[in-house]
PDB file of C-alpha atoms in Angstrom:
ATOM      1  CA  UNK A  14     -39.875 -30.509 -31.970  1.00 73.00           C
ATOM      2  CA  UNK A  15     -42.889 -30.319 -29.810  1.00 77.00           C
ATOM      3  CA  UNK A  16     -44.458 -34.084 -29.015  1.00 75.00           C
ATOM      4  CA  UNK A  17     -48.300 -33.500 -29.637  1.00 74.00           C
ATOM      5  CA  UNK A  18     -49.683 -37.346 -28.780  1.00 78.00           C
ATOM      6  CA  UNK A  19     -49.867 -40.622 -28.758  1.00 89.00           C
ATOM      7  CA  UNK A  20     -52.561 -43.377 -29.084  1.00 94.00           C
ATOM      8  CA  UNK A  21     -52.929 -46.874 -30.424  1.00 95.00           C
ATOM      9  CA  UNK A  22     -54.671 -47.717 -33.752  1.00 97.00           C
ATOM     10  CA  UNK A  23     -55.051 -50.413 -36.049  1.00 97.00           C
ATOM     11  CA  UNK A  24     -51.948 -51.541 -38.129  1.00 97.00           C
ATOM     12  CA  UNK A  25     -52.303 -51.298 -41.988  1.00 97.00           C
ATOM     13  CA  UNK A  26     -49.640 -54.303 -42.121  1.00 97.00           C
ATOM     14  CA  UNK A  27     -51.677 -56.482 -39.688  1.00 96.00           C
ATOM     15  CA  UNK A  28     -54.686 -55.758 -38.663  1.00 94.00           C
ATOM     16  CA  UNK A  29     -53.438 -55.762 -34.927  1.00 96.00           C
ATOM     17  CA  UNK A  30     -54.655 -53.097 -32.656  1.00 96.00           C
ATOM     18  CA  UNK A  31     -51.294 -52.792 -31.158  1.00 96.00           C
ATOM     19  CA  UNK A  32     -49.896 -50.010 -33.687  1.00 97.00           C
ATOM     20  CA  UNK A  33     -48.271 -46.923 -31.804  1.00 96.00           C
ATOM     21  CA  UNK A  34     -49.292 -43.453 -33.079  1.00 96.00           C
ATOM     22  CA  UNK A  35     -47.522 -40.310 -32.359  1.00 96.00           C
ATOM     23  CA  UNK A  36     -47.429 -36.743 -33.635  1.00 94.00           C
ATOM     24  CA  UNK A  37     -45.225 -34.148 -33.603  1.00 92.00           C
ATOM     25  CA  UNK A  38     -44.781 -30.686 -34.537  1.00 89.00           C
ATOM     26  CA  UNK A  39     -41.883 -29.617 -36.372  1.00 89.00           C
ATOM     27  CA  UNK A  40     -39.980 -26.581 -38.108  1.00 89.00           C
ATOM     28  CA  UNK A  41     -41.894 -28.346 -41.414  1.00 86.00           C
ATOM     29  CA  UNK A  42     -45.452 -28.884 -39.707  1.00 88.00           C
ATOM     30  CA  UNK A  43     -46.822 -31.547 -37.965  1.00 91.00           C
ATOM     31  CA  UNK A  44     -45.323 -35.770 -38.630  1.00 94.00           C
ATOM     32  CA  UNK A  45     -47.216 -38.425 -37.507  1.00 95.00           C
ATOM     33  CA  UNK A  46     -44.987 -41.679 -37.147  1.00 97.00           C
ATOM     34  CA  UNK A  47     -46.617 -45.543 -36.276  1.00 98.00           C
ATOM     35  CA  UNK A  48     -44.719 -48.511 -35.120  1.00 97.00           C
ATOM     36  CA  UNK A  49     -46.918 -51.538 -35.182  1.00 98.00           C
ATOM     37  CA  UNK A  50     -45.869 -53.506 -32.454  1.00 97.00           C
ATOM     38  CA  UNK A  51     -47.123 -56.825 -33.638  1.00 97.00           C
ATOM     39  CA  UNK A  52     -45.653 -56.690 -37.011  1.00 98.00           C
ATOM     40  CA  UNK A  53     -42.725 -54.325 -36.005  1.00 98.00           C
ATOM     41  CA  UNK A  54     -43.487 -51.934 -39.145  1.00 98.00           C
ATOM     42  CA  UNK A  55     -42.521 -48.338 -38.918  1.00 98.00           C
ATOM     43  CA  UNK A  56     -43.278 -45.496 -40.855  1.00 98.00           C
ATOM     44  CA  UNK A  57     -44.164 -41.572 -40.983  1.00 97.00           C
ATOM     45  CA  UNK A  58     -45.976 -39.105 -43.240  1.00 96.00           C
ATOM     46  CA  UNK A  59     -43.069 -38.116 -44.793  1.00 96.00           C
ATOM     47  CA  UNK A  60     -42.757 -41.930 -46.236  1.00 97.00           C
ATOM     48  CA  UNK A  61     -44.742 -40.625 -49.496  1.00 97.00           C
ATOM     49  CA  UNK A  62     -44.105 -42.274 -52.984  1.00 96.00           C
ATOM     50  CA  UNK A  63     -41.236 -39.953 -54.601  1.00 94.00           C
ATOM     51  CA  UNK A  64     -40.451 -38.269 -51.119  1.00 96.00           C
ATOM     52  CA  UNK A  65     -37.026 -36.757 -50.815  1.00 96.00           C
ATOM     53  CA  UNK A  66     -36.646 -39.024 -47.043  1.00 95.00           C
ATOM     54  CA  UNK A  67     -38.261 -42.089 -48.871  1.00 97.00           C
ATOM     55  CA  UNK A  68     -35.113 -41.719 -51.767  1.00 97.00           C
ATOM     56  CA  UNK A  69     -32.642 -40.966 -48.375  1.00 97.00           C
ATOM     57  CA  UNK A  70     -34.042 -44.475 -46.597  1.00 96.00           C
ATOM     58  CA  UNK A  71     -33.787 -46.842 -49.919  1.00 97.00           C
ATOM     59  CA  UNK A  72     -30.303 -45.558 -50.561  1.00 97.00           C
ATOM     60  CA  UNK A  73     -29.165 -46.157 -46.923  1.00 96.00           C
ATOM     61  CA  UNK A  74     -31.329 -49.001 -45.714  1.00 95.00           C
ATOM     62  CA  UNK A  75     -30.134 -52.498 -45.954  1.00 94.00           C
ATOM     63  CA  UNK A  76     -31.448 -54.784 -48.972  1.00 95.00           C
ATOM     64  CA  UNK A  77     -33.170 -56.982 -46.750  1.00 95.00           C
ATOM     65  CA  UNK A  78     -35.437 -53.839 -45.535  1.00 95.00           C
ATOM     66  CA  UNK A  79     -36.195 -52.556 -48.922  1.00 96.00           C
ATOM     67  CA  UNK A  80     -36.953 -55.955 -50.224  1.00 96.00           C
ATOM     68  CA  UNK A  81     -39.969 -56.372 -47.071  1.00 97.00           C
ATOM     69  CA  UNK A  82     -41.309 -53.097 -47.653  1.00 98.00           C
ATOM     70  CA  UNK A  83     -44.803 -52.967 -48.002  1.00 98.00           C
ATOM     71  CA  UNK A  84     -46.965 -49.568 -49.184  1.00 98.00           C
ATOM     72  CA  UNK A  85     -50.404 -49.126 -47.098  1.00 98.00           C
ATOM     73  CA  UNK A  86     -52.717 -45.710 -46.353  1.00 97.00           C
ATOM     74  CA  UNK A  87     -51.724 -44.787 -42.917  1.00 96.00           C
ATOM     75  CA  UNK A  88     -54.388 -45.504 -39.543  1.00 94.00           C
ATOM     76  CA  UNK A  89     -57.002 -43.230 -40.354  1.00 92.00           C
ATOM     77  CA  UNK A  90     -56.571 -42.609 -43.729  1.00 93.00           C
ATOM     78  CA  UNK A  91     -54.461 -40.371 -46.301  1.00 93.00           C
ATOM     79  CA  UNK A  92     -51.304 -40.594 -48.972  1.00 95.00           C
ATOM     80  CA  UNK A  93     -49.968 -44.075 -49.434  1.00 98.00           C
ATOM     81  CA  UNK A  94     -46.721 -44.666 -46.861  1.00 98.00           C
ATOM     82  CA  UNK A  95     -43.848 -46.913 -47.264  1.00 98.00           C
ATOM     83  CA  UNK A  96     -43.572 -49.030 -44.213  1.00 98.00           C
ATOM     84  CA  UNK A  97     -40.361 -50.682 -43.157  1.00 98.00           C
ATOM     85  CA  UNK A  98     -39.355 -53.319 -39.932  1.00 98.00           C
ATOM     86  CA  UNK A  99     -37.716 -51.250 -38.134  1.00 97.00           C
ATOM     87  CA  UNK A 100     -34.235 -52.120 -36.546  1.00 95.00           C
ATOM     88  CA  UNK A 101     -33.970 -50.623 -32.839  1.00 94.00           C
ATOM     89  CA  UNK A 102     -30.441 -50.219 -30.692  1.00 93.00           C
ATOM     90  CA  UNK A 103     -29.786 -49.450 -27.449  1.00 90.00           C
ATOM     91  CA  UNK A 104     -26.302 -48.763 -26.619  1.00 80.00           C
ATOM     92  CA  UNK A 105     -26.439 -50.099 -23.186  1.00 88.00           C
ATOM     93  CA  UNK A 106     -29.476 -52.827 -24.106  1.00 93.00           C
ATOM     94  CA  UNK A 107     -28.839 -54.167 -27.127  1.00 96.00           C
ATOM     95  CA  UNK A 108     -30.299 -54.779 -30.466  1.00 97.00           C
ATOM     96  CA  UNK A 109     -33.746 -55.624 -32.509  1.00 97.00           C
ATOM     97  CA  UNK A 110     -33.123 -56.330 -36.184  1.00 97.00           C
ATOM     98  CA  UNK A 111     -35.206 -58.620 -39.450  1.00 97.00           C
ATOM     99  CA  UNK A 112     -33.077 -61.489 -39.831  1.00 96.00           C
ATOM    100  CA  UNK A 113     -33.762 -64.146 -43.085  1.00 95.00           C
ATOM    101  CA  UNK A 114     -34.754 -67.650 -41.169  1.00 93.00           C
ATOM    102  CA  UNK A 115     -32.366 -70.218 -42.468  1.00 91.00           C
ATOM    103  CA  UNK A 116     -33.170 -72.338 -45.488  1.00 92.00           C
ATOM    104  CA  UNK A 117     -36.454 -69.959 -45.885  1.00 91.00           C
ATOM    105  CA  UNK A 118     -37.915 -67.507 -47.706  1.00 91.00           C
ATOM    106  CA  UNK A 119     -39.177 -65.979 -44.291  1.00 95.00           C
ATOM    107  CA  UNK A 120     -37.950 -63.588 -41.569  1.00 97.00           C
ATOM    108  CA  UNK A 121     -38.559 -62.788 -38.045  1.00 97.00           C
ATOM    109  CA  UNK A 122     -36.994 -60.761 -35.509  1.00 98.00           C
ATOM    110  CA  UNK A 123     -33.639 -61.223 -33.602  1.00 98.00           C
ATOM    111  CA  UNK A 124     -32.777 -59.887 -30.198  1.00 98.00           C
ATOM    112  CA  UNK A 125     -29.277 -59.471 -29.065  1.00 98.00           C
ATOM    113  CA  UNK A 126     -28.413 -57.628 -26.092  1.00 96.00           C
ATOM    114  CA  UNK A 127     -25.425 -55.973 -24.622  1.00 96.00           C
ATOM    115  CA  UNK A 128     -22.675 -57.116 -22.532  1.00 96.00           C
ATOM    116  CA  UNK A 129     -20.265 -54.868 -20.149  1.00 96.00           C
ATOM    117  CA  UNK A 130     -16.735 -55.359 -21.779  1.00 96.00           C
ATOM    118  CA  UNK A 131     -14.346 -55.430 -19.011  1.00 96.00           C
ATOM    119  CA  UNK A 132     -12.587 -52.286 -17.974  1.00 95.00           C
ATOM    120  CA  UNK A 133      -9.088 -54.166 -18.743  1.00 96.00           C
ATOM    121  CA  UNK A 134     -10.696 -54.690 -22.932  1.00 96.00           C
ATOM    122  CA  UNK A 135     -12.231 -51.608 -23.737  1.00 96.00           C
ATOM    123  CA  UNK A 136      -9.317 -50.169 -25.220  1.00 95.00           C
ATOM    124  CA  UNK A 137     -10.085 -52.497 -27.556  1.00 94.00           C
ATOM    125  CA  UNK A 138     -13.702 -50.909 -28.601  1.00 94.00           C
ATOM    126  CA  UNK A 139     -12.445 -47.417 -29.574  1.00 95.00           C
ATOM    127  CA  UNK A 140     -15.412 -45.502 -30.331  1.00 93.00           C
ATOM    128  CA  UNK A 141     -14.984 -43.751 -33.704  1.00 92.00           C
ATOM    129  CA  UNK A 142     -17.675 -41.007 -33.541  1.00 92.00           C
ATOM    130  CA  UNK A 143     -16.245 -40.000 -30.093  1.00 93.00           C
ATOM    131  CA  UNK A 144     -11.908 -40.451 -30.456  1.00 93.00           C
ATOM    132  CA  UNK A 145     -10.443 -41.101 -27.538  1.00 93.00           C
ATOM    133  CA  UNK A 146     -13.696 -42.856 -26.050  1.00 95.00           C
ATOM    134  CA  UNK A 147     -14.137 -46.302 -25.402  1.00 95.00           C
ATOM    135  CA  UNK A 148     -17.510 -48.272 -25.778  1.00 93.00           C
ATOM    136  CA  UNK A 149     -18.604 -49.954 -22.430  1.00 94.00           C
ATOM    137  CA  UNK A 150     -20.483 -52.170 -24.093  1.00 95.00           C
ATOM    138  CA  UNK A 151     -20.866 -54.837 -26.758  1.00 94.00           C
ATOM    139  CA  UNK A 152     -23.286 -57.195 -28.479  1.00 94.00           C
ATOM    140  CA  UNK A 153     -23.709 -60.514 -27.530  1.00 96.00           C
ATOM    141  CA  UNK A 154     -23.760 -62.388 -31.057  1.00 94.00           C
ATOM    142  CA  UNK A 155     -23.339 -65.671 -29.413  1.00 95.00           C
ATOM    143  CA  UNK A 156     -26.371 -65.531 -27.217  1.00 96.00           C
ATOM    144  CA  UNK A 157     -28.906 -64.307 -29.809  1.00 96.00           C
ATOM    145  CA  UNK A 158     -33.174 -64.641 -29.124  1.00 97.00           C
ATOM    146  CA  UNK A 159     -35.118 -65.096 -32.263  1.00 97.00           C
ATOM    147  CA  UNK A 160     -38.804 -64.098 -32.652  1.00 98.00           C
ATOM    148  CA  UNK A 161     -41.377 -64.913 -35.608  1.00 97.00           C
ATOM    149  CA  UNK A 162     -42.406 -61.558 -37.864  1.00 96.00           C
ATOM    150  CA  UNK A 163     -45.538 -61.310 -35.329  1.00 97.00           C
ATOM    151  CA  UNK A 164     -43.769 -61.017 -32.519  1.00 98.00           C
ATOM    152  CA  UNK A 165     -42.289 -57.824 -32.333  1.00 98.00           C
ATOM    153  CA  UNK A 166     -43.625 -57.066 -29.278  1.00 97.00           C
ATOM    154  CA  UNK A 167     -42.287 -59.770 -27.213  1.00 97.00           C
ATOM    155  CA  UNK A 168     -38.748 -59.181 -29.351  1.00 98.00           C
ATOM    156  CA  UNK A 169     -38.989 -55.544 -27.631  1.00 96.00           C
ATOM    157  CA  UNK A 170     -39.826 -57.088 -23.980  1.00 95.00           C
ATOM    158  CA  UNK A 171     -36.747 -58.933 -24.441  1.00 96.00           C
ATOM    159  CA  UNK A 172     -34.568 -56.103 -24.938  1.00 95.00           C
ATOM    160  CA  UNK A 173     -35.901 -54.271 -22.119  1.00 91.00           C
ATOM    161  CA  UNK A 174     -37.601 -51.909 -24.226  1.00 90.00           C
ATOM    162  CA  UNK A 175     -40.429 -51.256 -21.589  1.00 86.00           C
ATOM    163  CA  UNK A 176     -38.558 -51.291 -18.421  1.00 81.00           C
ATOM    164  CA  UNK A 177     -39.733 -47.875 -16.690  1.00 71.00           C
ATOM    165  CA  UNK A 178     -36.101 -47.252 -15.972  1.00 66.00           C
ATOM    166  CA  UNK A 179     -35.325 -47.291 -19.603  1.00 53.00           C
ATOM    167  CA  UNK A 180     -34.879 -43.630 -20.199  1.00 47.00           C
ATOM    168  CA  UNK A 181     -32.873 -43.018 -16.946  1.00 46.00           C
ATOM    169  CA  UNK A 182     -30.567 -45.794 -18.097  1.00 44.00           C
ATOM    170  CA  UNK A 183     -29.847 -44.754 -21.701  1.00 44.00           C
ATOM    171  CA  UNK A 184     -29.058 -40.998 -20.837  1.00 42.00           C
TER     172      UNK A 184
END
């Protein structure tokens, strides 16, 4: 897959000007995807209505997710997309999820990051797509950060998600 570009454009799902475009060629031709980083809503141009990877994401997405999709034209223009909040981990980081606000009918975003587990407990963590592995690492479900639905972006500064060393650290 050869990365082609990225620029920002206006979101479909909020108007924002904060809405990450990038394009790629693949084996199948060239995908744009967008991540709106106000609104944290993701999608590509494969998303179309009746789609073999829109049927793969409704039956392995979370009912929460399918129940806040929204349908739009992409930046620019072209065939209807489904657009979903996206949920982001990072091993080593931690976690961005949509998370129902209590006694609501509304949502925002929730940040939890990642602890070291002590040497003397990872046995404890046995990594099952890796046997014989150990994770390092663990979410921090007591210490969660919760953001409104507009705030992706600040969710994502949270985690780390910008840090220049983010790359290096992840590899």
């Amino acid at each position: 897959m050869k990365h082609l570009g990225d620029k920002l454009v206006n979101s479909p799902i909020c108007d924002s000007d904060a809405c990450y475009e990038s394009e790629f060629q693949t084996a199948n031709g060239p995908v744009k995807t967008w991540l709106c980083m106000t609104s944290g809503y993701t999608t590509n141009t494969t998303m179309t209505e009746n789609s073999e990877e829109l049927k793969f994401t409704l039956e392995h997405t979370a009912e929460m997710i399918k129940d806040l999709r929204q349908d739009h034209e992409p930046p620019g223009g072209g065939e209807v997309l489904a657009w979903f909040p996206t949920a982001i981990t990072l091993p080593n980081k931690g976690m961005i999820f949509p998370e129902p606000i209590k006694d609501t009918n509304d949502w925002g975003w929730t940040v939890v990051k990642a602890i070291p587990i002590p040497e003397e407990d990872q046995h404890k963590y046995p990594d099952a797509t890796n046997p014989g592995t150990f994770y390092k690492h663990k979410m921090d479900m007591e210490n969660m950060k919760r953001f409104d639905k507009l705030c992706f972006m600040d969710a994502a500064e949270e985690l780390g998600m910008f840090d220049r060393n983010l790359v290096e650290n992840e590899d």
